[in-house]
Tab-separated table of C-alpha atoms in Angstrom:
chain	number	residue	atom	x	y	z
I	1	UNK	CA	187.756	249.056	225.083
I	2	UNK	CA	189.467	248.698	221.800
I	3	UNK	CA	191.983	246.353	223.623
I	4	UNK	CA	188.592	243.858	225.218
I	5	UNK	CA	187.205	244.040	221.927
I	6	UNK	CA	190.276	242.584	220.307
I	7	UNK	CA	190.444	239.615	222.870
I	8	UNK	CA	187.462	238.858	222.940
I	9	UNK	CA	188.161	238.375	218.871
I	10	UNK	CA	191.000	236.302	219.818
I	11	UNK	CA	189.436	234.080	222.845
I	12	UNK	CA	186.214	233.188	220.163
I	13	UNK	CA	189.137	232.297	217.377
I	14	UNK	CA	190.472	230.524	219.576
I	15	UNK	CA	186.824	228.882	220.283
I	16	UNK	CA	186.253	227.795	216.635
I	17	UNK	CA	187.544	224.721	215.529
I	18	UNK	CA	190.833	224.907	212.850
I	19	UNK	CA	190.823	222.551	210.212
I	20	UNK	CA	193.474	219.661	210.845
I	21	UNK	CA	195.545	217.248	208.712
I	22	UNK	CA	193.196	214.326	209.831
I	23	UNK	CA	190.102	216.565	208.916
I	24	UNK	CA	191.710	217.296	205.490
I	25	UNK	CA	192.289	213.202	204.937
I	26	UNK	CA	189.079	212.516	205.687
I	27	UNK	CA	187.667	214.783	203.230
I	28	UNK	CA	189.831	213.486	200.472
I	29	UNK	CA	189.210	210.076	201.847
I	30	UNK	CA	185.083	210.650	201.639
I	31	UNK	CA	185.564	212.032	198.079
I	32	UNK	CA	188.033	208.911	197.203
I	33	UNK	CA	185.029	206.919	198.294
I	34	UNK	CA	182.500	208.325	196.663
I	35	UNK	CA	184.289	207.926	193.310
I	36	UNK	CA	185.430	204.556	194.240
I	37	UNK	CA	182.018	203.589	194.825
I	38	UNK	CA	180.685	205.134	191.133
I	39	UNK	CA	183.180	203.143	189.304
I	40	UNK	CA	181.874	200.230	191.230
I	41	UNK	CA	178.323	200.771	190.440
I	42	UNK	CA	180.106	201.591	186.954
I	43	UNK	CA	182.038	198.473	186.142
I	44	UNK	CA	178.683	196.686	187.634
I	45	UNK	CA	176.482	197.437	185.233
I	46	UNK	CA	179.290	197.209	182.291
I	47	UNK	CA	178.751	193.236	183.837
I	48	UNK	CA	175.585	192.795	183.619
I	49	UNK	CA	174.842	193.997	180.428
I	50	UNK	CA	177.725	192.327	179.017
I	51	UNK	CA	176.320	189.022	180.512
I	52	UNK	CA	172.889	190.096	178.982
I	53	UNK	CA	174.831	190.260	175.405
I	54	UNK	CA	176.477	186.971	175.480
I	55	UNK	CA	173.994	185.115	177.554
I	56	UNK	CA	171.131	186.614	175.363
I	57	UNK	CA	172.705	185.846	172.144
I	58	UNK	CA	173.734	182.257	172.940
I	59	UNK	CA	170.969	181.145	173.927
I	60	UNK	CA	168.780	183.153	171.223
I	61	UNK	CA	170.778	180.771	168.771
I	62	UNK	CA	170.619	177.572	170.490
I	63	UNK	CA	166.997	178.189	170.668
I	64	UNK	CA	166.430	178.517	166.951
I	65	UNK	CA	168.619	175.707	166.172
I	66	UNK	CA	166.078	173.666	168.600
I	67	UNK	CA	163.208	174.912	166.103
I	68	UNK	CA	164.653	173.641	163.393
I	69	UNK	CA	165.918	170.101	164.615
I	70	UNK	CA	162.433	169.393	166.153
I	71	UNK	CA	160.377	169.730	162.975
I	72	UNK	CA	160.204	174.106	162.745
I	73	UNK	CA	160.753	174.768	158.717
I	74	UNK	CA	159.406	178.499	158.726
I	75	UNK	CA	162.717	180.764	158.080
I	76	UNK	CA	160.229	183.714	158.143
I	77	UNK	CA	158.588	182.630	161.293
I	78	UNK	CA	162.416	182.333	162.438
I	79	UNK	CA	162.813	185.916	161.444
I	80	UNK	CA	159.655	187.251	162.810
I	81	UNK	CA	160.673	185.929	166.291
I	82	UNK	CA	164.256	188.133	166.199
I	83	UNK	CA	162.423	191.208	165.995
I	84	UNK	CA	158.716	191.337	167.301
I	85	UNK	CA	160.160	191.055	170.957
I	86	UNK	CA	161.001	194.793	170.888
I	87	UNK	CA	157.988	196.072	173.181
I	88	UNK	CA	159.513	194.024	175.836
I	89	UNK	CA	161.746	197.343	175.845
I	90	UNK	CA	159.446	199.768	176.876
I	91	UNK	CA	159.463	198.946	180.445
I	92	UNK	CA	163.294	199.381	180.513
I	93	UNK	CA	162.632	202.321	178.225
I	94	UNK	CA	160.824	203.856	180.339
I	95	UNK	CA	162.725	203.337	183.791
I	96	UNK	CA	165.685	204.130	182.427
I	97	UNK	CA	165.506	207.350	180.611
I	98	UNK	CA	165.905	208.933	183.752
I	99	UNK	CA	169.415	207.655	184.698
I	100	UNK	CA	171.228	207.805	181.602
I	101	UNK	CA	173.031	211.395	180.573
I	102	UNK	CA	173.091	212.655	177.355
I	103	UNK	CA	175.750	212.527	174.717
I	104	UNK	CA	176.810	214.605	171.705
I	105	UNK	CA	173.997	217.313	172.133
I	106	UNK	CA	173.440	219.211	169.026
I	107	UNK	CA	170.971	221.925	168.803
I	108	UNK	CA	169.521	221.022	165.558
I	109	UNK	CA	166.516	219.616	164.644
I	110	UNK	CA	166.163	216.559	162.357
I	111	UNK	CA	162.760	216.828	159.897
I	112	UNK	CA	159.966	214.083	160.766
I	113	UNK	CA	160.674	213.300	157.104
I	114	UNK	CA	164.345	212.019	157.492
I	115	UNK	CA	163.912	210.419	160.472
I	116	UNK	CA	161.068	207.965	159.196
I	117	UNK	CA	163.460	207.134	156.116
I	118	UNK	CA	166.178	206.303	158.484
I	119	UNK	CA	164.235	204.242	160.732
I	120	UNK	CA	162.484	202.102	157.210
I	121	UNK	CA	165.721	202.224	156.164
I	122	UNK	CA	167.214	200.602	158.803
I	123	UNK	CA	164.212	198.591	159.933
I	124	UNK	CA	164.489	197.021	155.684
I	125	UNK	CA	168.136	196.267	156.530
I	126	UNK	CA	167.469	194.329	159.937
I	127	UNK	CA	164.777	192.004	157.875
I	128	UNK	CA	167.281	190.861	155.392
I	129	UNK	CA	170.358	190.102	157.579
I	130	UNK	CA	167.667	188.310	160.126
I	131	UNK	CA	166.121	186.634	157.095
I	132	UNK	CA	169.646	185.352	155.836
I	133	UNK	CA	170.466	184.388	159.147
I	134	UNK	CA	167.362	182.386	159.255
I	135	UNK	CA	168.423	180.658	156.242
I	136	UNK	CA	172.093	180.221	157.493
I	137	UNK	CA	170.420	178.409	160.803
I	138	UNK	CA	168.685	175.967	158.895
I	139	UNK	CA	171.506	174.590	156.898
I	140	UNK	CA	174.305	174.608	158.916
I	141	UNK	CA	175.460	173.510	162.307
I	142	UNK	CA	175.062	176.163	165.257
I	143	UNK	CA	178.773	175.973	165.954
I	144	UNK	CA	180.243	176.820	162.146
I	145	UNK	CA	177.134	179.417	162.306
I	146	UNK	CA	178.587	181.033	165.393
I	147	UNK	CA	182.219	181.104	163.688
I	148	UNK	CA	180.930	182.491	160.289
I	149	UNK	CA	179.121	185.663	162.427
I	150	UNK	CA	183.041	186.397	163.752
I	151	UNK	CA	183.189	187.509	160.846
I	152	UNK	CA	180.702	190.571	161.745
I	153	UNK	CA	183.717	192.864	163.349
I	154	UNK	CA	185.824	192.597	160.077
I	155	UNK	CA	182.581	193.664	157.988
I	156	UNK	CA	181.706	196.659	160.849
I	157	UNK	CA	185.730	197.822	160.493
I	158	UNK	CA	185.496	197.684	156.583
I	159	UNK	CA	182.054	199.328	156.164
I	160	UNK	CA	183.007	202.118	159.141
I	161	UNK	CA	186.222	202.598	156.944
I	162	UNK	CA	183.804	203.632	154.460
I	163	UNK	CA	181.168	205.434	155.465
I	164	UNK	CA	182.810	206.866	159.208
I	165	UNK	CA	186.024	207.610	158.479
I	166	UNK	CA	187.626	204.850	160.533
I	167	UNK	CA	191.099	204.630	160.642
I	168	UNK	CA	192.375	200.958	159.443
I	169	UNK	CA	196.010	200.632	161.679
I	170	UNK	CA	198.199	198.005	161.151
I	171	UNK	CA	196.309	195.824	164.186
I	172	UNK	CA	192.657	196.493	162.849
I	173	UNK	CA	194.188	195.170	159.166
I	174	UNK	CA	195.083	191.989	161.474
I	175	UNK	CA	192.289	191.472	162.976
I	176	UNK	CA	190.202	191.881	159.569
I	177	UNK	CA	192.883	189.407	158.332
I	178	UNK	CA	192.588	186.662	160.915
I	179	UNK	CA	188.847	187.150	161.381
I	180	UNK	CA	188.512	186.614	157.095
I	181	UNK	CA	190.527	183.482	157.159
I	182	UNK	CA	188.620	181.662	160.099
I	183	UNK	CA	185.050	182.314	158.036
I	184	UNK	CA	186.781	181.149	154.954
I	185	UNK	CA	188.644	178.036	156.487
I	186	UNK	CA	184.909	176.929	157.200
I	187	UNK	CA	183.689	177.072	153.638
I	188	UNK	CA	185.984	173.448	153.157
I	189	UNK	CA	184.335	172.258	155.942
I	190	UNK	CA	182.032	169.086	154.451
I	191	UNK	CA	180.275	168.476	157.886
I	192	UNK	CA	176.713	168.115	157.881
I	193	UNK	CA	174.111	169.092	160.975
I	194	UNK	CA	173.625	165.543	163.205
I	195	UNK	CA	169.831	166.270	163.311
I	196	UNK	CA	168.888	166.435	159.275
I	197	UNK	CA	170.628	165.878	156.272
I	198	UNK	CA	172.183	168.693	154.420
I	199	UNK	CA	173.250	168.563	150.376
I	200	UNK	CA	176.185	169.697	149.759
I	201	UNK	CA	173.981	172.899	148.178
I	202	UNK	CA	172.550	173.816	150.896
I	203	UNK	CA	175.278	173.637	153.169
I	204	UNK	CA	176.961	176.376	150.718
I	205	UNK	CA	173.671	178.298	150.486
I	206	UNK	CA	173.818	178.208	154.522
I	207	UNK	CA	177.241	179.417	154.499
I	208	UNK	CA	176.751	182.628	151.769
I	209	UNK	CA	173.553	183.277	153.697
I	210	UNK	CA	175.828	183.545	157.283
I	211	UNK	CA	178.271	185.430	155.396
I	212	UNK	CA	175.973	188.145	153.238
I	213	UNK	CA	173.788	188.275	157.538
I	214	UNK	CA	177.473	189.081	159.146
I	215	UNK	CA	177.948	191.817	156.492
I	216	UNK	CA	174.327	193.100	156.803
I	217	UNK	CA	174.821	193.462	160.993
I	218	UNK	CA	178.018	195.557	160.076
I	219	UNK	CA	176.497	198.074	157.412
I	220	UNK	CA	173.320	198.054	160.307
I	221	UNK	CA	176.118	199.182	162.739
I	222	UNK	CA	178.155	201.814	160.704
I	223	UNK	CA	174.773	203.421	159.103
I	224	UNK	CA	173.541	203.817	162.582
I	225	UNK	CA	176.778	205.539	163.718
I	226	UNK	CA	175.961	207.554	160.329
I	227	UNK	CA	172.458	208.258	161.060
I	228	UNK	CA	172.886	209.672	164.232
I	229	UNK	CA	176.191	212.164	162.720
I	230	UNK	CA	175.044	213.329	159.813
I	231	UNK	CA	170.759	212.775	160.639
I	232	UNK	CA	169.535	212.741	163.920
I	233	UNK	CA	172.413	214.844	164.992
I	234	UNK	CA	172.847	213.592	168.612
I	235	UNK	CA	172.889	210.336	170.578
I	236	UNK	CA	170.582	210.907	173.426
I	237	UNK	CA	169.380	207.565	175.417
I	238	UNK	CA	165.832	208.345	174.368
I	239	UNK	CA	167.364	208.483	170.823
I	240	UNK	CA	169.379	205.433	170.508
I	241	UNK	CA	166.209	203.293	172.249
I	242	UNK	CA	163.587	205.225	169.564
I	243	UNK	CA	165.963	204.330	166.701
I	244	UNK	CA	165.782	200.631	168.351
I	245	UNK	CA	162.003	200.574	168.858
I	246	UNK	CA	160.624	202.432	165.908
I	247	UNK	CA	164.068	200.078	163.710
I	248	UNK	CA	162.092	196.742	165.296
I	249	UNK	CA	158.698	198.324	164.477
I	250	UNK	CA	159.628	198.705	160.730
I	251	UNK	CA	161.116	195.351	160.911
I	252	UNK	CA	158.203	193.326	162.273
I	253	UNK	CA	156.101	194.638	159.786
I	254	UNK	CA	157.706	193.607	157.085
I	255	UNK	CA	158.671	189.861	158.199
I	256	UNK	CA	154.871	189.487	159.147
I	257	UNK	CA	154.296	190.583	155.832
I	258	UNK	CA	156.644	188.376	154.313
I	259	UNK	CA	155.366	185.320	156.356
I	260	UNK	CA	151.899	185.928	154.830
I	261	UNK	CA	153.358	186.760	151.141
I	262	UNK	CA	155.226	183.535	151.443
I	263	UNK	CA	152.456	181.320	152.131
I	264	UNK	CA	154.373	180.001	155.112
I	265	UNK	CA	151.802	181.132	157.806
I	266	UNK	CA	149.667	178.290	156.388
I	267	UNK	CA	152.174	175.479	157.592
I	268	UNK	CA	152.536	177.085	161.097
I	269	UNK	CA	149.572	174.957	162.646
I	270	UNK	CA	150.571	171.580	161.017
I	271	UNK	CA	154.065	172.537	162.418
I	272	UNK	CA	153.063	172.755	165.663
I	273	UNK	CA	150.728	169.750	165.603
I	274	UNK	CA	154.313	167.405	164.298
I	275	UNK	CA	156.427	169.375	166.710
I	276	UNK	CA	158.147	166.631	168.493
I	277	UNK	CA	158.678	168.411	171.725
I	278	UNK	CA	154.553	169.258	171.812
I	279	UNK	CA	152.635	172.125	171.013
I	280	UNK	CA	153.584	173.889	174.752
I	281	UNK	CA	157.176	173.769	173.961
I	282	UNK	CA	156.633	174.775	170.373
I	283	UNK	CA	154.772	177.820	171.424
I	284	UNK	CA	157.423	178.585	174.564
I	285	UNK	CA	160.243	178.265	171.970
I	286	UNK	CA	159.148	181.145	169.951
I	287	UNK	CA	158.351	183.216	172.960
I	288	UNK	CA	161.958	182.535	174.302
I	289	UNK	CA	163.644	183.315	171.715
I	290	UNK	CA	161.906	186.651	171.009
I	291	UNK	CA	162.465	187.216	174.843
I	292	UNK	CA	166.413	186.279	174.516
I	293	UNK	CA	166.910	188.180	171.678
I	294	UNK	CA	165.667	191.541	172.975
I	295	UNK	CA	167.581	190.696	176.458
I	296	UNK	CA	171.034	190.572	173.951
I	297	UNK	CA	169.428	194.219	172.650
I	298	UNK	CA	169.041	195.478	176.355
I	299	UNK	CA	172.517	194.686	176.924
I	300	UNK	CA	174.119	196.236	173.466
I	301	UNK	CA	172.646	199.702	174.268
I	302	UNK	CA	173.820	200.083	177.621
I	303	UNK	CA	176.988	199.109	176.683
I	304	UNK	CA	176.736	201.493	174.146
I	305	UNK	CA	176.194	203.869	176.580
I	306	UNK	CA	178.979	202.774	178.994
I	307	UNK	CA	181.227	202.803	176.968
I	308	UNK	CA	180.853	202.951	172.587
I	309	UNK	CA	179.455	201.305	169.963
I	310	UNK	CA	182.068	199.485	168.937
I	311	UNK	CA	183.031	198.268	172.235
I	312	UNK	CA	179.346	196.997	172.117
I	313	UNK	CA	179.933	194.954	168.689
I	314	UNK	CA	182.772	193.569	170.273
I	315	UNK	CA	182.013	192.200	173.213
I	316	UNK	CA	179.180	190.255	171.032
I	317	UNK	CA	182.175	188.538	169.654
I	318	UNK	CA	183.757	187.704	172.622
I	319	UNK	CA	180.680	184.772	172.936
I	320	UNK	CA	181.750	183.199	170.014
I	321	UNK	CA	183.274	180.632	172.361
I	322	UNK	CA	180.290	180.294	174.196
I	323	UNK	CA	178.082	178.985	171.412
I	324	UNK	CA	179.965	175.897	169.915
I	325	UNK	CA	180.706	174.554	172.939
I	326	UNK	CA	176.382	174.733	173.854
I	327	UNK	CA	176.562	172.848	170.342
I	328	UNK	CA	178.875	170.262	171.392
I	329	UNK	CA	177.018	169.713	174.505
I	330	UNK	CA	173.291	169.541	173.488
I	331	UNK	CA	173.217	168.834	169.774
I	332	UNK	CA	176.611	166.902	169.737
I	333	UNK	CA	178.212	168.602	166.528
I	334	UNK	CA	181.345	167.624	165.675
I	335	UNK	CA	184.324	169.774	166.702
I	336	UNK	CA	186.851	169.125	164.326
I	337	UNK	CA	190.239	170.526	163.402
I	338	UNK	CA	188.956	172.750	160.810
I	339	UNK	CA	186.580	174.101	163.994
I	340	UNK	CA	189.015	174.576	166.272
I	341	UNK	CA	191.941	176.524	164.328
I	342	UNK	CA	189.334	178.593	162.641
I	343	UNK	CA	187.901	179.630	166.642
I	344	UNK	CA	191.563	180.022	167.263
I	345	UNK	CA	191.973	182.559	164.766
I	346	UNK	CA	188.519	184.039	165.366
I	347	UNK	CA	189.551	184.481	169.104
I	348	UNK	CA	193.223	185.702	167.497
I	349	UNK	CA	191.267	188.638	165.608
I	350	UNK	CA	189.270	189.549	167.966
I	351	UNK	CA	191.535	190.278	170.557
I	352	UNK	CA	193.615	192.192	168.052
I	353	UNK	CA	190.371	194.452	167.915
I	354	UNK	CA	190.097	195.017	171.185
I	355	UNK	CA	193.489	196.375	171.775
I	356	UNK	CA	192.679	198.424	169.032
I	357	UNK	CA	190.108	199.933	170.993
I	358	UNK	CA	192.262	199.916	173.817
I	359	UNK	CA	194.672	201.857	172.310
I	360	UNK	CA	192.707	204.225	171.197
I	361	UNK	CA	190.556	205.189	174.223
I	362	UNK	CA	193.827	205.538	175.906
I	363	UNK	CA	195.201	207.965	173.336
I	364	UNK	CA	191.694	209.962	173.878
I	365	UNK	CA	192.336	210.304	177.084
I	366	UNK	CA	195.561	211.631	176.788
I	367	UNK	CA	194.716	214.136	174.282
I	368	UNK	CA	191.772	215.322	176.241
I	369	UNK	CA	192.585	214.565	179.762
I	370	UNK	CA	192.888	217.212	182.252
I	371	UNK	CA	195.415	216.460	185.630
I	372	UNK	CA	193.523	216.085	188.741
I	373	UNK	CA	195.761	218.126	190.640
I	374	UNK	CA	194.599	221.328	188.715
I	375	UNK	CA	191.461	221.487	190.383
I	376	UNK	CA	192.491	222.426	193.857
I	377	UNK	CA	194.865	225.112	192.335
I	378	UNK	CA	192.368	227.654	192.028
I	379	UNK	CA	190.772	227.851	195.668
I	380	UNK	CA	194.211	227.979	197.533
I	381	UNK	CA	195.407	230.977	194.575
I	382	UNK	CA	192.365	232.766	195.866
I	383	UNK	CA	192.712	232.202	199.410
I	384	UNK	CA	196.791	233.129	199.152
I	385	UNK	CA	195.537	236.355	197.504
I	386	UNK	CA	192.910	237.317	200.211
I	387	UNK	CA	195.357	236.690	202.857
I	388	UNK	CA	197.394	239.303	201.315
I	389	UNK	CA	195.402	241.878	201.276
């Protein structure tokens, strides 16, 4: 009996199906796929919002140069429209809290009290560099705007150097370099905008304006990498898009309340009577840009998310191409010399940043990265160790 048992043991092992090589492939091939196919999806939304950034940004600013040039005079009104788009985010708020994972959990929770200062403090900050912005849009041409705001990495690398620790290598000193000399190369430049005649004054007060924005967008950047290290204590997806919301809140406030203050609000309906291109397009230029602006915000945070702030701030840079060559095209500015070796070295600095970046993700990795071919090592220990017993 003992022997029939024993074949019968045999004869259904014998039954059951044993694992072979081509099994084995095509369960590392499945898995391969699988991953393949997240770094796809990966690197496809890394695309689209980067097109969101520079698409949304570019033509944000041609937009507002179009206000000006076609009888708009309101820099308030100009600032109102960078920030009162923000509840155009709630949809995307909403169905996207879901898919995003959290980050840099931390148990702690921050007081009601701090986090309304941070988000007036913030939202105060956003005002003035969009304010000066404003300014620096009506006096100068788009494309020496667009090169002045290059300037934006070099002020986020200084004031992160500051307040965040960063480390300032030999290629980040470069790039802060470069990027310096291309915004100062256009302070000799004596064009004036094609569309309206610009003292010599104003031109300068457009190009401190640009200047004193660029550095205001870099403090925004490092004392929201602050905020959420030493405040809010973790950078959630919810988190980063309250900070946003609650930041543009603050913000729209305080330019409505500076467009009443100023008096302009009473100019607003004579300036859309004169508007050349009609009252429609008037209207539809506002709402546009308040749109475009918020579809460059959509893009920064998941980029954030994808991959890091900086990265972010970056890739806003990499349209500074993008926006003098628009000028060229629709409002004919003049690409001169000075232009074109201050983009050169704009383009030079950038880069330089980038590798930075490069370089150091890849160091990350290689401080923190763990060999794939550890995983497996476990399950066949275990299995050797059964099979001896």
């Amino acid at each position: 009996m003992k022997g029939d048992h024993e074949l019968q043991v045999i004869v259904q092992q014998a039954k059951e199906p044993i694992p072979t090589d081509q099994d084995e492939r095509s369960s590392v091939s499945g898995s391969q796929t699988k991953v393949s196919h997240s770094t796809y999806k990966r690197w496809l939304r890394m695309a689209v919002y980067t097109l969101f950034v520079i698409s949304g940004q570019s033509v944000a600013t041609i937009l507002g140069r179009l206000y000006y040039d076609n009888g708009g005079n309101s820099k308030w009104l100009a600032t109102v429209v960078q920030v009162v788009g923000f509840p155009i985010l709630l949809p995307y708020y909403l169905l996207s809290v879901k898919t995003h994972t959290t980050t840099h959990r931390d148990g702690k929770i921050t007081s009601l009290r701090n986090r309304v200062l941070v988000y007036i403090v913030l939202g105060l900050l956003v005002v003035a560099a969009c304010y000066l912005y404003s300014i620096g849009l009506l006096y100068l041409p788009v494309s020496t705007l667009s090169l002045i705001c290059a300037s934006q990495l070099a002020f986020t690398a200084f004031f992160s150097y500051l307040l965040n620790s960063q480390k300032l290598t030999p290629i980040i000193l470069n790039s802060l370099f470069l990027l310096t000399i291309s915004s100062t190369l256009l302070a000799f430049n004596s064009e004036e905008s094609n569309s309206k005649k610009v003292t010599k004054e104003e031109y300068v007060k457009g190009f401190i304006c640009t200047v004193g924005a660029s550095a205001g967008f870099g403090l925004l950047l490092s004392l929201q990498q602050l905020a959420f290290r030493k405040v809010l204590k973790k950078q959630t997806f919810s988190e980063v898009m309250d900070l946003i919301i609650y930041m543009s809140l603050v913000a729209s406030c305080v330019s409505l309340v500076g467009l009443f203050a100023s008096s302009e609000w009473k100019t607003l309906s004579n300036e859309m009577e004169n508007y050349k291109l009609g009252k429609v397009s008037y209207v539809m230029n506002l709402v546009w840009t308040a749109v475009t602006w918020q579809v460059f915000s959509i893009g920064g945070t998941g980029l954030i998310f994808e991959l890091s702030s900086l990265f972010s701030n970056a890739i806003s840079a990499l349209g500074l191409p993008v926006v003098p060559i628009l000028a060229v095209i629709i409002f004919h500015d003049k690409m001169n010399g000075l232009k074109v070796i201050s983009m050169i070295l704009a383009i030079w600095g950038f880069v330089s940043y980038v590798y930075q970046q490069y370089l150091n993700e890849e160091n990350l990795k290689k401080s923190h990265g763990i060999p794939t071919t550890e995983s497996p090592d476990p399950p066949e220990a275990e299995g050797s160790s059964e099979q001896s017993k």
